[in-house]
Each structure stands twice: as structure tokens, then as C-alpha cells.
């Protein structure tokens, strides 16, 4: 059994056969999990109720935000002394900034948005039918339990960014009855996508040398028009900060800074091929171990890392455990954090500390509850091993 909210498939609402085939050809199903039937078959969307073209309703809100920013004279307060990694990319030695970003170690979060989950919301289409049926029977009690297993982060987006997190795992859904709004989802619905992306953009305005990965890898109850809406939202919010898709080995921090790029968007949907600022999902594989055993997870991470070199892509090592039915039952009261994550972190972190970035090494590493240990610091420090290698080569 998966934890609450873990995907039972790469569900792309309204998925046509050719779209699903193309996604599988890109290797996405291998990187994530087995496919479900189309979400649109579970939640029909009457075409007549959707606008003929996506109208970005966030534009008016953005205008209001800009007015407020001008009046206040600032976007965000300056980072406090307690956020040592708010500018870690900009503080890297010059030689590391000239290396491909795919060869650097980057800390990331799993289900990055799940710090806030609305237990009063409907159960999402990322859950099996039986889970949704049980929610209909046990109602609030069932949803309170689901929430304990859907939340995988405690820090909000700004706190994660200030802690050094630069990769965000994002899963999106339309909520029943709300055609013109999109939400984050992990078992239950989270906050609005627009609000989360605006928070991230506000951080980037104050930290011009920091670069983030936005990995949109699961979609539920979404038709093409909803994808168009989301893509327009990305354009409106991030604008010229969006990095155009290119050869992975060409992307260095120096390259990005020279062009004032700060956002790499990975979009696991055929529409990625129609927009130059969207990177196709196959360029950032994220193999999933689907185990609740820390030792098996480590073995899996080692195996998938050894296969990385031939792909010439970015790479995500998902250092996360997935509870099975027995785990959920035994920890039903305490939830994911205390019953599974915290007690296994020492084993996982020992693996992280032994890693090294580079052509055949780690790239992006994700974790649940990134604040429980000094996760971001540990990952960031791995980059300085590359300096040691450079010094050794110069001495030979």
C-alpha cells in the first residue's frame, strides 16, 4: 500500500492514447509509478462549462500585488541571520559555477507543497476508489487520518527556500466544481497553485543568483484547457526568469546568471514540446523505490545512480520511504513523520553523506520533512568535494 497521496499513476486528465504513449516513450512511467485509468473518466468535465480559451484569472491579482509592492517599496523583508542557505548557489566558488548544474548536488523536497493540507476538502483523484469510498463513510475521522499520512513537509515554500531547498516536487489537480482554479494535491487538496508560485517568485526577486527546479510530474482531472491555464500562469508569474530548454550539459549557474534565468520548469505532459521554456519530463528522471525498508531504499538509490551516466539528464534521487498497509495501521495515530521518517533518517542520511556529485554522482536529492535533520546543509556540502578533486588534479 502506498502512503496517503502517493500517486497510483501518472494521471493526465483527459489523456488521449497518443499523449499517454508519448509519455511512456519518454520513460516517465518508469520514473514514477504504474498508470491509472484517465482521471477524466472518473470525473467528467462538461465542456460547455469551461471557457473556450483559458483566461488567466490571476492577472488581476498580480496587478494588485504589484501595486502593493510599489506602495510598500519592498517585496519581502531581507533574510534573517537564521537563514544561512538562502543564497547558497550565489556563494559557491567560481569554479563550481562553471560546472553543469546536473553535476552539482542540489537539495529538494518530496511533495513540496504538502505542508498545508485541507482536511475539509474532497479526497483527490490521486487516491484509489476504495479510499474515496471510505472517506464517504467515515468522513472527517477518515480525512484526519489521511492528513497525517499526506503531509510530508513542515516548512512552507519560503522556509524551504531559505533553508536551501531548490527542487520542488509538484502535483496538480482541478477541484470538483472549480473549473478556473488549480490546487496542489496529495491525497487531499492543498493550497492554490497560483499562491504557491507567487511565494516562490517573491523569494527569487530578492535572491537573484538562486535557481530552482519546478517539477510538475502528476496531473489529475485536468483537460488540455487546464494545462494551457497553468502554462499561462507560469509565464505570467515568472516571465523572463524561465530558462529555455537546452542541452542539459550546457546549463551552468554562470550560464543562467548571464541570462538572468532562475526557473527550470519540467512538465510531464506532451504540451512541454510546444513551449520553449518547458523542459520535457524525461530530462529529469526520478526513480521511485516504493519500499518502507531503509536498507532496500539505499540499494535502490545505488542501482539507479549507477545507470545515470548514459542518460545525460538531470537526476533525482528520491531518498524517501513509502509505507505499506501494516505501517499505516501501526502508525495510524502518529502519522508518517514519527512512525516511519524520523526513525529511518539516520540510515538515509548516512547514505547521503557518502555521496559525491559529478558526472556519475548524485544530482538532486529529495527528502521528507527536510528540517528534521541538517539535510540541506549535508547535500550542499557535497559540492565542495569537487573542489578537492580539482586540487588533486592540479597537483599531479
Tab-separated table of C-alpha atoms in Angstrom:
chain	number	residue	atom	x	y	z
A	1	UNK	CA	0.000	0.000	0.000
A	2	UNK	CA	1.189	3.490	-0.756
A	3	UNK	CA	1.197	6.311	1.735
A	4	UNK	CA	-1.818	8.582	1.518
A	5	UNK	CA	-1.479	10.713	-1.525
A	6	UNK	CA	1.365	8.873	-3.235
A	7	UNK	CA	0.454	8.613	-6.896
A	8	UNK	CA	-1.201	5.467	-8.148
A	9	UNK	CA	-0.191	6.556	-11.613
A	10	UNK	CA	0.767	9.374	-13.887
A	11	UNK	CA	-2.780	10.528	-14.455
A	12	UNK	CA	-3.103	13.258	-17.026
A	13	UNK	CA	-6.724	14.344	-17.070
A	14	UNK	CA	-8.346	13.885	-20.452
A	15	UNK	CA	-5.326	11.839	-21.521
A	16	UNK	CA	-5.589	10.754	-25.118
A	17	UNK	CA	-3.952	7.477	-26.166
A	18	UNK	CA	-1.267	9.290	-28.139
A	19	UNK	CA	-0.431	11.509	-25.160
A	20	UNK	CA	-0.075	8.527	-22.818
A	21	UNK	CA	2.034	6.696	-25.407
A	22	UNK	CA	4.314	9.683	-25.762
A	23	UNK	CA	4.747	9.958	-22.022
A	24	UNK	CA	5.642	6.298	-21.772
A	25	UNK	CA	8.091	6.705	-24.626
A	26	UNK	CA	9.763	9.446	-22.614
A	27	UNK	CA	10.273	6.984	-19.754
A	28	UNK	CA	8.061	8.810	-17.283
A	29	UNK	CA	6.111	5.747	-16.181
A	30	UNK	CA	9.404	4.043	-15.340
A	31	UNK	CA	10.477	7.013	-13.263
A	32	UNK	CA	7.298	7.252	-11.279
A	33	UNK	CA	4.658	4.529	-10.890
A	34	UNK	CA	2.170	2.411	-12.767
A	35	UNK	CA	-0.599	4.193	-14.724
A	36	UNK	CA	-4.229	4.528	-13.682
A	37	UNK	CA	-7.221	4.972	-15.939
A	38	UNK	CA	-7.690	8.565	-17.072
A	39	UNK	CA	-8.895	10.843	-14.299
A	40	UNK	CA	-11.396	12.351	-16.693
A	41	UNK	CA	-13.170	9.006	-16.850
A	42	UNK	CA	-13.721	9.265	-13.090
A	43	UNK	CA	-14.726	12.921	-13.006
A	44	UNK	CA	-16.325	14.039	-16.272
A	45	UNK	CA	-15.875	17.715	-17.103
A	46	UNK	CA	-18.751	19.122	-19.174
A	47	UNK	CA	-17.010	21.051	-21.977
A	48	UNK	CA	-19.775	23.627	-22.052
A	49	UNK	CA	-18.865	24.796	-18.552
A	50	UNK	CA	-15.252	25.567	-19.475
A	51	UNK	CA	-14.224	28.752	-21.279
A	52	UNK	CA	-13.342	28.470	-24.952
A	53	UNK	CA	-9.819	29.717	-24.210
A	54	UNK	CA	-8.009	29.722	-20.857
A	55	UNK	CA	-8.482	33.103	-19.233
A	56	UNK	CA	-5.728	33.702	-16.686
A	57	UNK	CA	-7.756	34.979	-13.780
A	58	UNK	CA	-4.569	35.544	-11.786
A	59	UNK	CA	-3.590	38.572	-13.905
A	60	UNK	CA	-5.832	40.931	-11.934
A	61	UNK	CA	-4.471	39.566	-8.695
A	62	UNK	CA	-0.932	40.024	-9.956
A	63	UNK	CA	-1.636	43.635	-10.831
A	64	UNK	CA	-2.924	44.211	-7.301
A	65	UNK	CA	0.211	42.577	-5.869
A	66	UNK	CA	2.449	44.820	-7.994
A	67	UNK	CA	0.596	47.929	-6.794
A	68	UNK	CA	1.011	46.813	-3.187
A	69	UNK	CA	4.719	46.187	-3.792
A	70	UNK	CA	5.231	49.673	-5.225
A	71	UNK	CA	3.401	51.258	-2.324
A	72	UNK	CA	5.335	49.323	0.280
A	73	UNK	CA	8.648	49.798	-1.520
A	74	UNK	CA	9.666	46.175	-0.990
A	75	UNK	CA	8.676	42.670	-1.996
A	76	UNK	CA	9.941	40.798	1.048
A	77	UNK	CA	11.917	41.588	4.169
A	78	UNK	CA	15.642	40.892	3.980
A	79	UNK	CA	16.556	37.326	5.002
A	80	UNK	CA	17.275	36.916	8.682
A	81	UNK	CA	20.622	35.701	10.048
A	82	UNK	CA	18.909	32.375	10.732
A	83	UNK	CA	18.668	31.532	7.027
A	84	UNK	CA	22.269	30.647	6.127
A	85	UNK	CA	21.374	28.870	2.880
A	86	UNK	CA	19.093	31.498	1.348
A	87	UNK	CA	21.900	32.388	-1.097
A	88	UNK	CA	23.980	29.236	-1.206
A	89	UNK	CA	24.132	28.988	-5.010
A	90	UNK	CA	25.365	32.551	-5.341
A	91	UNK	CA	28.026	31.815	-2.709
A	92	UNK	CA	29.574	28.788	-4.442
A	93	UNK	CA	33.207	29.075	-5.584
A	94	UNK	CA	33.549	30.354	-9.155
A	95	UNK	CA	34.886	27.043	-10.476
A	96	UNK	CA	31.728	25.216	-9.340
A	97	UNK	CA	29.518	27.797	-11.019
A	98	UNK	CA	31.106	26.838	-14.343
A	99	UNK	CA	30.182	23.150	-13.956
A	100	UNK	CA	26.955	21.757	-15.434
A	101	UNK	CA	24.119	22.111	-12.944
A	102	UNK	CA	23.464	18.400	-13.500
A	103	UNK	CA	26.861	17.719	-11.894
A	104	UNK	CA	26.145	19.655	-8.702
A	105	UNK	CA	24.363	18.384	-5.578
A	106	UNK	CA	21.019	20.103	-5.040
A	107	UNK	CA	18.674	19.540	-2.054
A	108	UNK	CA	14.999	19.038	-2.838
A	109	UNK	CA	11.751	18.225	-1.073
A	110	UNK	CA	9.252	15.455	-1.771
A	111	UNK	CA	5.623	16.567	-2.195
A	112	UNK	CA	6.971	20.031	-1.524
A	113	UNK	CA	3.573	21.721	-1.128
A	114	UNK	CA	2.129	19.302	1.444
A	115	UNK	CA	2.975	21.489	4.454
A	116	UNK	CA	-0.689	22.557	4.280
A	117	UNK	CA	-3.416	20.035	3.540
A	118	UNK	CA	-7.121	20.873	3.783
A	119	UNK	CA	-8.835	18.043	5.637
A	120	UNK	CA	-12.212	19.555	4.724
A	121	UNK	CA	-11.508	19.169	1.012
A	122	UNK	CA	-12.669	16.246	-1.143
A	123	UNK	CA	-10.385	13.232	-1.457
A	124	UNK	CA	-8.308	13.640	-4.599
A	125	UNK	CA	-8.313	11.527	-7.728
A	126	UNK	CA	-4.740	10.548	-6.937
A	127	UNK	CA	-6.294	8.049	-4.499
A	128	UNK	CA	-7.805	4.636	-5.279
A	129	UNK	CA	-11.582	4.399	-5.471
A	130	UNK	CA	-11.755	2.421	-2.204
A	131	UNK	CA	-10.031	5.262	-0.291
A	132	UNK	CA	-12.526	7.767	-1.646
A	133	UNK	CA	-15.400	5.462	-0.729
A	134	UNK	CA	-14.141	5.065	2.842
A	135	UNK	CA	-13.903	8.840	3.128
A	136	UNK	CA	-17.578	8.988	2.191
A	137	UNK	CA	-18.407	6.592	5.017
A	138	UNK	CA	-16.154	7.767	7.861
A	139	UNK	CA	-15.971	11.405	6.718
A	140	UNK	CA	-13.938	13.733	8.979
A	141	UNK	CA	-12.359	10.917	11.018
A	142	UNK	CA	-11.003	9.278	7.881
A	143	UNK	CA	-9.726	12.576	6.482
A	144	UNK	CA	-7.939	13.446	9.720
A	145	UNK	CA	-6.115	10.132	9.440
A	146	UNK	CA	-5.370	10.727	5.771
A	147	UNK	CA	-3.869	14.098	6.579
A	148	UNK	CA	-1.349	12.522	8.948
A	149	UNK	CA	-0.058	10.447	6.049
A	150	UNK	CA	-0.427	13.096	3.311
A	151	UNK	CA	1.716	15.764	4.964
A	152	UNK	CA	5.381	15.170	4.061
A	153	UNK	CA	6.788	18.639	4.827
A	154	UNK	CA	6.535	21.045	7.758
A	155	UNK	CA	8.194	24.094	6.177
A	156	UNK	CA	6.303	26.309	3.743
A	157	UNK	CA	7.795	27.316	0.379
A	158	UNK	CA	9.627	30.379	1.695
A	159	UNK	CA	11.036	28.472	4.671
A	160	UNK	CA	12.188	25.659	2.405
A	161	UNK	CA	13.884	28.137	0.064
A	162	UNK	CA	15.597	29.916	2.956
A	163	UNK	CA	16.751	26.518	4.232
A	164	UNK	CA	18.406	25.829	0.853
A	165	UNK	CA	15.844	23.672	-0.927
A	166	UNK	CA	15.996	24.286	-4.685
A	167	UNK	CA	13.967	21.399	-6.199
A	168	UNK	CA	10.187	21.222	-5.756
A	169	UNK	CA	8.061	18.155	-6.452
A	170	UNK	CA	4.622	19.424	-7.577
A	171	UNK	CA	1.358	17.558	-8.198
A	172	UNK	CA	-1.646	19.422	-9.553
A	173	UNK	CA	-5.394	18.889	-9.750
A	174	UNK	CA	-8.596	20.693	-10.540
A	175	UNK	CA	-11.033	20.614	-7.652
A	176	UNK	CA	-14.599	19.439	-8.403
A	177	UNK	CA	-16.794	22.443	-9.170
A	178	UNK	CA	-13.893	24.855	-9.687
A	179	UNK	CA	-13.068	24.903	-13.396
A	180	UNK	CA	-10.842	28.002	-13.311
A	181	UNK	CA	-8.608	27.193	-10.330
A	182	UNK	CA	-5.837	24.653	-9.785
A	183	UNK	CA	-4.642	23.190	-6.488
A	184	UNK	CA	-1.733	21.171	-5.195
A	185	UNK	CA	-2.791	17.686	-4.211
A	186	UNK	CA	-1.515	14.787	-2.130
A	187	UNK	CA	-4.432	12.645	-1.051
A	188	UNK	CA	-6.364	15.750	-0.043
A	189	UNK	CA	-6.207	19.182	-1.658
A	190	UNK	CA	-3.621	21.730	-0.603
A	191	UNK	CA	-3.240	25.414	-1.378
A	192	UNK	CA	-3.867	27.116	-4.710
A	193	UNK	CA	-1.069	26.695	-7.229
A	194	UNK	CA	-1.122	30.423	-8.013
A	195	UNK	CA	-0.460	31.356	-4.384
A	196	UNK	CA	2.423	28.911	-4.023
A	197	UNK	CA	4.139	30.023	-7.218
A	198	UNK	CA	3.802	33.669	-6.227
A	199	UNK	CA	5.570	32.943	-2.922
A	200	UNK	CA	8.419	31.271	-4.778
A	201	UNK	CA	8.703	34.159	-7.240
A	202	UNK	CA	8.828	36.714	-4.420
A	203	UNK	CA	11.804	34.868	-2.961
A	204	UNK	CA	13.577	34.841	-6.324
A	205	UNK	CA	13.145	38.601	-6.667
A	206	UNK	CA	15.241	39.066	-3.534
A	207	UNK	CA	17.802	36.344	-4.367
A	208	UNK	CA	18.857	36.929	-7.950
A	209	UNK	CA	21.520	34.202	-8.095
A	210	UNK	CA	19.359	31.379	-6.760
A	211	UNK	CA	17.984	28.865	-9.266
A	212	UNK	CA	15.073	26.482	-8.709
A	213	UNK	CA	13.665	23.344	-10.328
A	214	UNK	CA	9.865	23.107	-10.556
A	215	UNK	CA	8.925	19.515	-11.391
A	216	UNK	CA	5.257	19.262	-12.421
A	217	UNK	CA	5.003	15.479	-12.590
A	218	UNK	CA	1.414	14.470	-11.838
A	219	UNK	CA	-1.890	15.947	-13.006
A	220	UNK	CA	-5.416	14.939	-12.068
A	221	UNK	CA	-8.812	15.906	-13.507
A	222	UNK	CA	-7.075	18.202	-15.972
A	223	UNK	CA	-8.058	18.745	-19.606
A	224	UNK	CA	-5.893	20.487	-22.200
A	225	UNK	CA	-7.516	23.810	-21.345
A	226	UNK	CA	-6.412	23.428	-17.713
A	227	UNK	CA	-2.852	22.770	-18.847
A	228	UNK	CA	-2.982	25.884	-21.011
A	229	UNK	CA	-4.145	27.835	-17.991
A	230	UNK	CA	-1.286	26.504	-15.837
A	231	UNK	CA	1.309	27.231	-18.526
A	232	UNK	CA	-0.020	30.777	-18.930
A	233	UNK	CA	0.196	31.173	-15.157
A	234	UNK	CA	3.859	30.169	-15.228
A	235	UNK	CA	4.546	32.732	-17.965
A	236	UNK	CA	2.710	35.482	-16.086
A	237	UNK	CA	4.397	34.848	-12.749
A	238	UNK	CA	7.996	34.032	-13.702
A	239	UNK	CA	8.287	35.774	-17.085
A	240	UNK	CA	11.895	36.266	-18.185
A	241	UNK	CA	13.193	34.143	-15.275
A	242	UNK	CA	12.080	30.997	-17.132
A	243	UNK	CA	15.028	29.098	-18.602
A	244	UNK	CA	14.534	27.859	-22.153
A	245	UNK	CA	15.023	24.119	-22.627
A	246	UNK	CA	18.516	23.314	-23.867
A	247	UNK	CA	21.156	20.599	-23.729
A	248	UNK	CA	21.489	19.638	-20.082
A	249	UNK	CA	25.287	19.847	-20.158
A	250	UNK	CA	25.054	23.487	-21.325
A	251	UNK	CA	23.246	24.617	-18.169
A	252	UNK	CA	25.643	26.013	-15.584
A	253	UNK	CA	24.994	28.584	-12.914
A	254	UNK	CA	27.154	31.025	-14.840
A	255	UNK	CA	25.083	30.402	-17.991
A	256	UNK	CA	21.867	31.052	-16.051
A	257	UNK	CA	23.151	34.192	-14.327
A	258	UNK	CA	24.320	35.744	-17.584
A	259	UNK	CA	20.789	35.368	-19.000
A	260	UNK	CA	19.033	36.183	-15.717
A	261	UNK	CA	17.311	32.782	-15.696
A	262	UNK	CA	16.219	31.416	-12.319
A	263	UNK	CA	13.492	28.853	-13.007
A	264	UNK	CA	13.684	25.497	-14.783
A	265	UNK	CA	10.195	24.068	-15.287
A	266	UNK	CA	9.877	20.345	-16.009
A	267	UNK	CA	6.478	19.472	-17.407
A	268	UNK	CA	5.486	15.814	-17.680
A	269	UNK	CA	2.926	16.241	-20.434
A	270	UNK	CA	3.068	16.383	-24.249
A	271	UNK	CA	2.423	20.145	-24.131
A	272	UNK	CA	6.001	20.561	-22.925
A	273	UNK	CA	7.118	20.183	-26.533
A	274	UNK	CA	5.088	23.226	-27.603
A	275	UNK	CA	6.679	25.817	-25.298
A	276	UNK	CA	10.401	26.666	-25.327
A	277	UNK	CA	10.504	27.348	-21.567
A	278	UNK	CA	9.125	23.923	-20.614
A	279	UNK	CA	11.573	21.057	-20.200
A	280	UNK	CA	10.102	17.626	-21.076
A	281	UNK	CA	9.748	15.328	-18.089
A	282	UNK	CA	12.157	12.712	-19.437
A	283	UNK	CA	15.008	15.167	-18.838
A	284	UNK	CA	14.640	14.783	-15.068
A	285	UNK	CA	14.000	11.099	-14.222
A	286	UNK	CA	13.102	10.422	-10.590
A	287	UNK	CA	13.131	6.658	-9.945
A	288	UNK	CA	10.869	5.648	-7.064
A	289	UNK	CA	11.845	2.768	-4.754
A	290	UNK	CA	8.322	2.132	-3.369
A	291	UNK	CA	9.640	0.486	-0.196
A	292	UNK	CA	9.346	1.029	3.550
A	293	UNK	CA	12.721	-0.586	4.214
A	294	UNK	CA	15.623	1.861	4.555
A	295	UNK	CA	18.267	-0.680	3.512
A	296	UNK	CA	16.332	-1.606	0.367
A	297	UNK	CA	15.933	2.085	-0.397
A	298	UNK	CA	19.701	2.597	-0.193
A	299	UNK	CA	20.287	-0.365	-2.519
A	300	UNK	CA	17.763	1.060	-4.973
A	301	UNK	CA	19.361	4.512	-4.889
A	302	UNK	CA	22.770	2.992	-5.609
A	303	UNK	CA	21.455	0.926	-8.514
A	304	UNK	CA	19.588	3.760	-10.205
A	305	UNK	CA	22.526	6.124	-9.710
A	306	UNK	CA	24.830	3.691	-11.477
A	307	UNK	CA	22.522	3.837	-14.508
A	308	UNK	CA	22.515	7.624	-14.657
A	309	UNK	CA	25.579	8.394	-16.802
A	310	UNK	CA	24.205	7.171	-20.139
A	311	UNK	CA	21.072	9.360	-19.943
A	312	UNK	CA	22.703	12.815	-19.945
A	313	UNK	CA	19.842	14.279	-17.953
A	314	UNK	CA	19.276	15.817	-14.582
A	315	UNK	CA	18.616	13.124	-11.992
A	316	UNK	CA	16.513	12.952	-8.830
A	317	UNK	CA	17.439	10.508	-6.065
A	318	UNK	CA	14.222	10.121	-4.084
A	319	UNK	CA	15.560	9.338	-0.603
A	320	UNK	CA	12.052	8.650	0.697
A	321	UNK	CA	10.237	5.671	2.189
A	322	UNK	CA	6.715	4.595	1.259
A	323	UNK	CA	4.610	2.909	3.976
A	324	UNK	CA	2.747	-0.287	3.275
A	325	UNK	CA	-0.599	-1.228	4.819
A	326	UNK	CA	0.916	-2.620	8.022
A	327	UNK	CA	2.949	0.550	8.544
A	328	UNK	CA	-0.131	2.734	8.192
A	329	UNK	CA	-2.196	0.611	10.577
A	330	UNK	CA	0.538	0.525	13.221
A	331	UNK	CA	1.165	4.249	12.982
A	332	UNK	CA	-2.352	5.424	12.288
A	333	UNK	CA	-2.417	7.775	15.262
A	334	UNK	CA	1.070	9.286	14.994
A	335	UNK	CA	1.325	9.528	11.199
A	336	UNK	CA	4.124	9.380	8.625
A	337	UNK	CA	6.662	11.640	10.292
A	338	UNK	CA	7.004	9.857	13.627
A	339	UNK	CA	6.211	6.300	12.593
A	340	UNK	CA	8.431	5.990	9.516
A	341	UNK	CA	10.503	9.017	8.527
A	342	UNK	CA	12.225	10.122	11.744
A	343	UNK	CA	13.419	6.692	12.850
A	344	UNK	CA	14.876	5.819	9.435
A	345	UNK	CA	16.597	9.128	8.721
A	346	UNK	CA	19.966	8.087	10.240
A	347	UNK	CA	20.341	5.279	7.676
A	348	UNK	CA	19.239	7.507	4.802
A	349	UNK	CA	21.459	10.403	5.868
A	350	UNK	CA	24.471	8.104	6.180
A	351	UNK	CA	23.961	7.248	2.511
A	352	UNK	CA	23.675	10.936	1.598
A	353	UNK	CA	26.901	11.795	3.439
A	354	UNK	CA	28.781	9.142	1.477
A	355	UNK	CA	27.731	10.532	-1.911
A	356	UNK	CA	29.615	12.698	-4.332
A	357	UNK	CA	28.273	14.877	-7.148
A	358	UNK	CA	29.734	14.868	-10.651
A	359	UNK	CA	29.156	13.136	-13.987
A	360	UNK	CA	28.451	9.758	-12.366
A	361	UNK	CA	27.387	11.079	-8.984
A	362	UNK	CA	24.315	12.448	-7.287
A	363	UNK	CA	22.484	15.494	-8.583
A	364	UNK	CA	19.161	16.301	-6.889
A	365	UNK	CA	18.351	14.503	-3.630
A	366	UNK	CA	14.864	14.757	-2.124
A	367	UNK	CA	13.644	14.070	1.375
A	368	UNK	CA	10.512	14.190	3.505
A	369	UNK	CA	10.462	16.687	6.396
A	370	UNK	CA	13.676	18.384	5.330
A	371	UNK	CA	14.005	20.195	8.656
A	372	UNK	CA	14.241	17.045	10.822
A	373	UNK	CA	17.992	16.787	10.220
A	374	UNK	CA	20.506	19.122	8.610
A	375	UNK	CA	19.510	17.733	5.231
A	376	UNK	CA	20.100	20.772	3.015
A	377	UNK	CA	23.461	21.569	4.621
A	378	UNK	CA	24.637	17.981	4.116
A	379	UNK	CA	23.688	17.974	0.439
A	380	UNK	CA	25.148	21.433	-0.279
A	381	UNK	CA	28.477	20.491	1.344
A	382	UNK	CA	28.870	17.604	-1.104
A	383	UNK	CA	29.659	20.157	-3.819
A	384	UNK	CA	32.919	21.094	-2.127
A	385	UNK	CA	34.219	17.565	-2.759
A	386	UNK	CA	34.511	18.632	-6.394
A	387	UNK	CA	36.949	21.359	-5.346
A	388	UNK	CA	39.081	18.727	-3.623
A	389	UNK	CA	39.197	16.725	-6.869
A	390	UNK	CA	40.241	19.814	-8.815
A	391	UNK	CA	43.081	20.491	-6.378
A	392	UNK	CA	44.311	16.905	-6.653
A	393	UNK	CA	44.338	17.093	-10.458
A	394	UNK	CA	46.316	20.342	-10.364
A	395	UNK	CA	48.924	18.754	-8.069
A	396	UNK	CA	49.510	15.788	-10.381
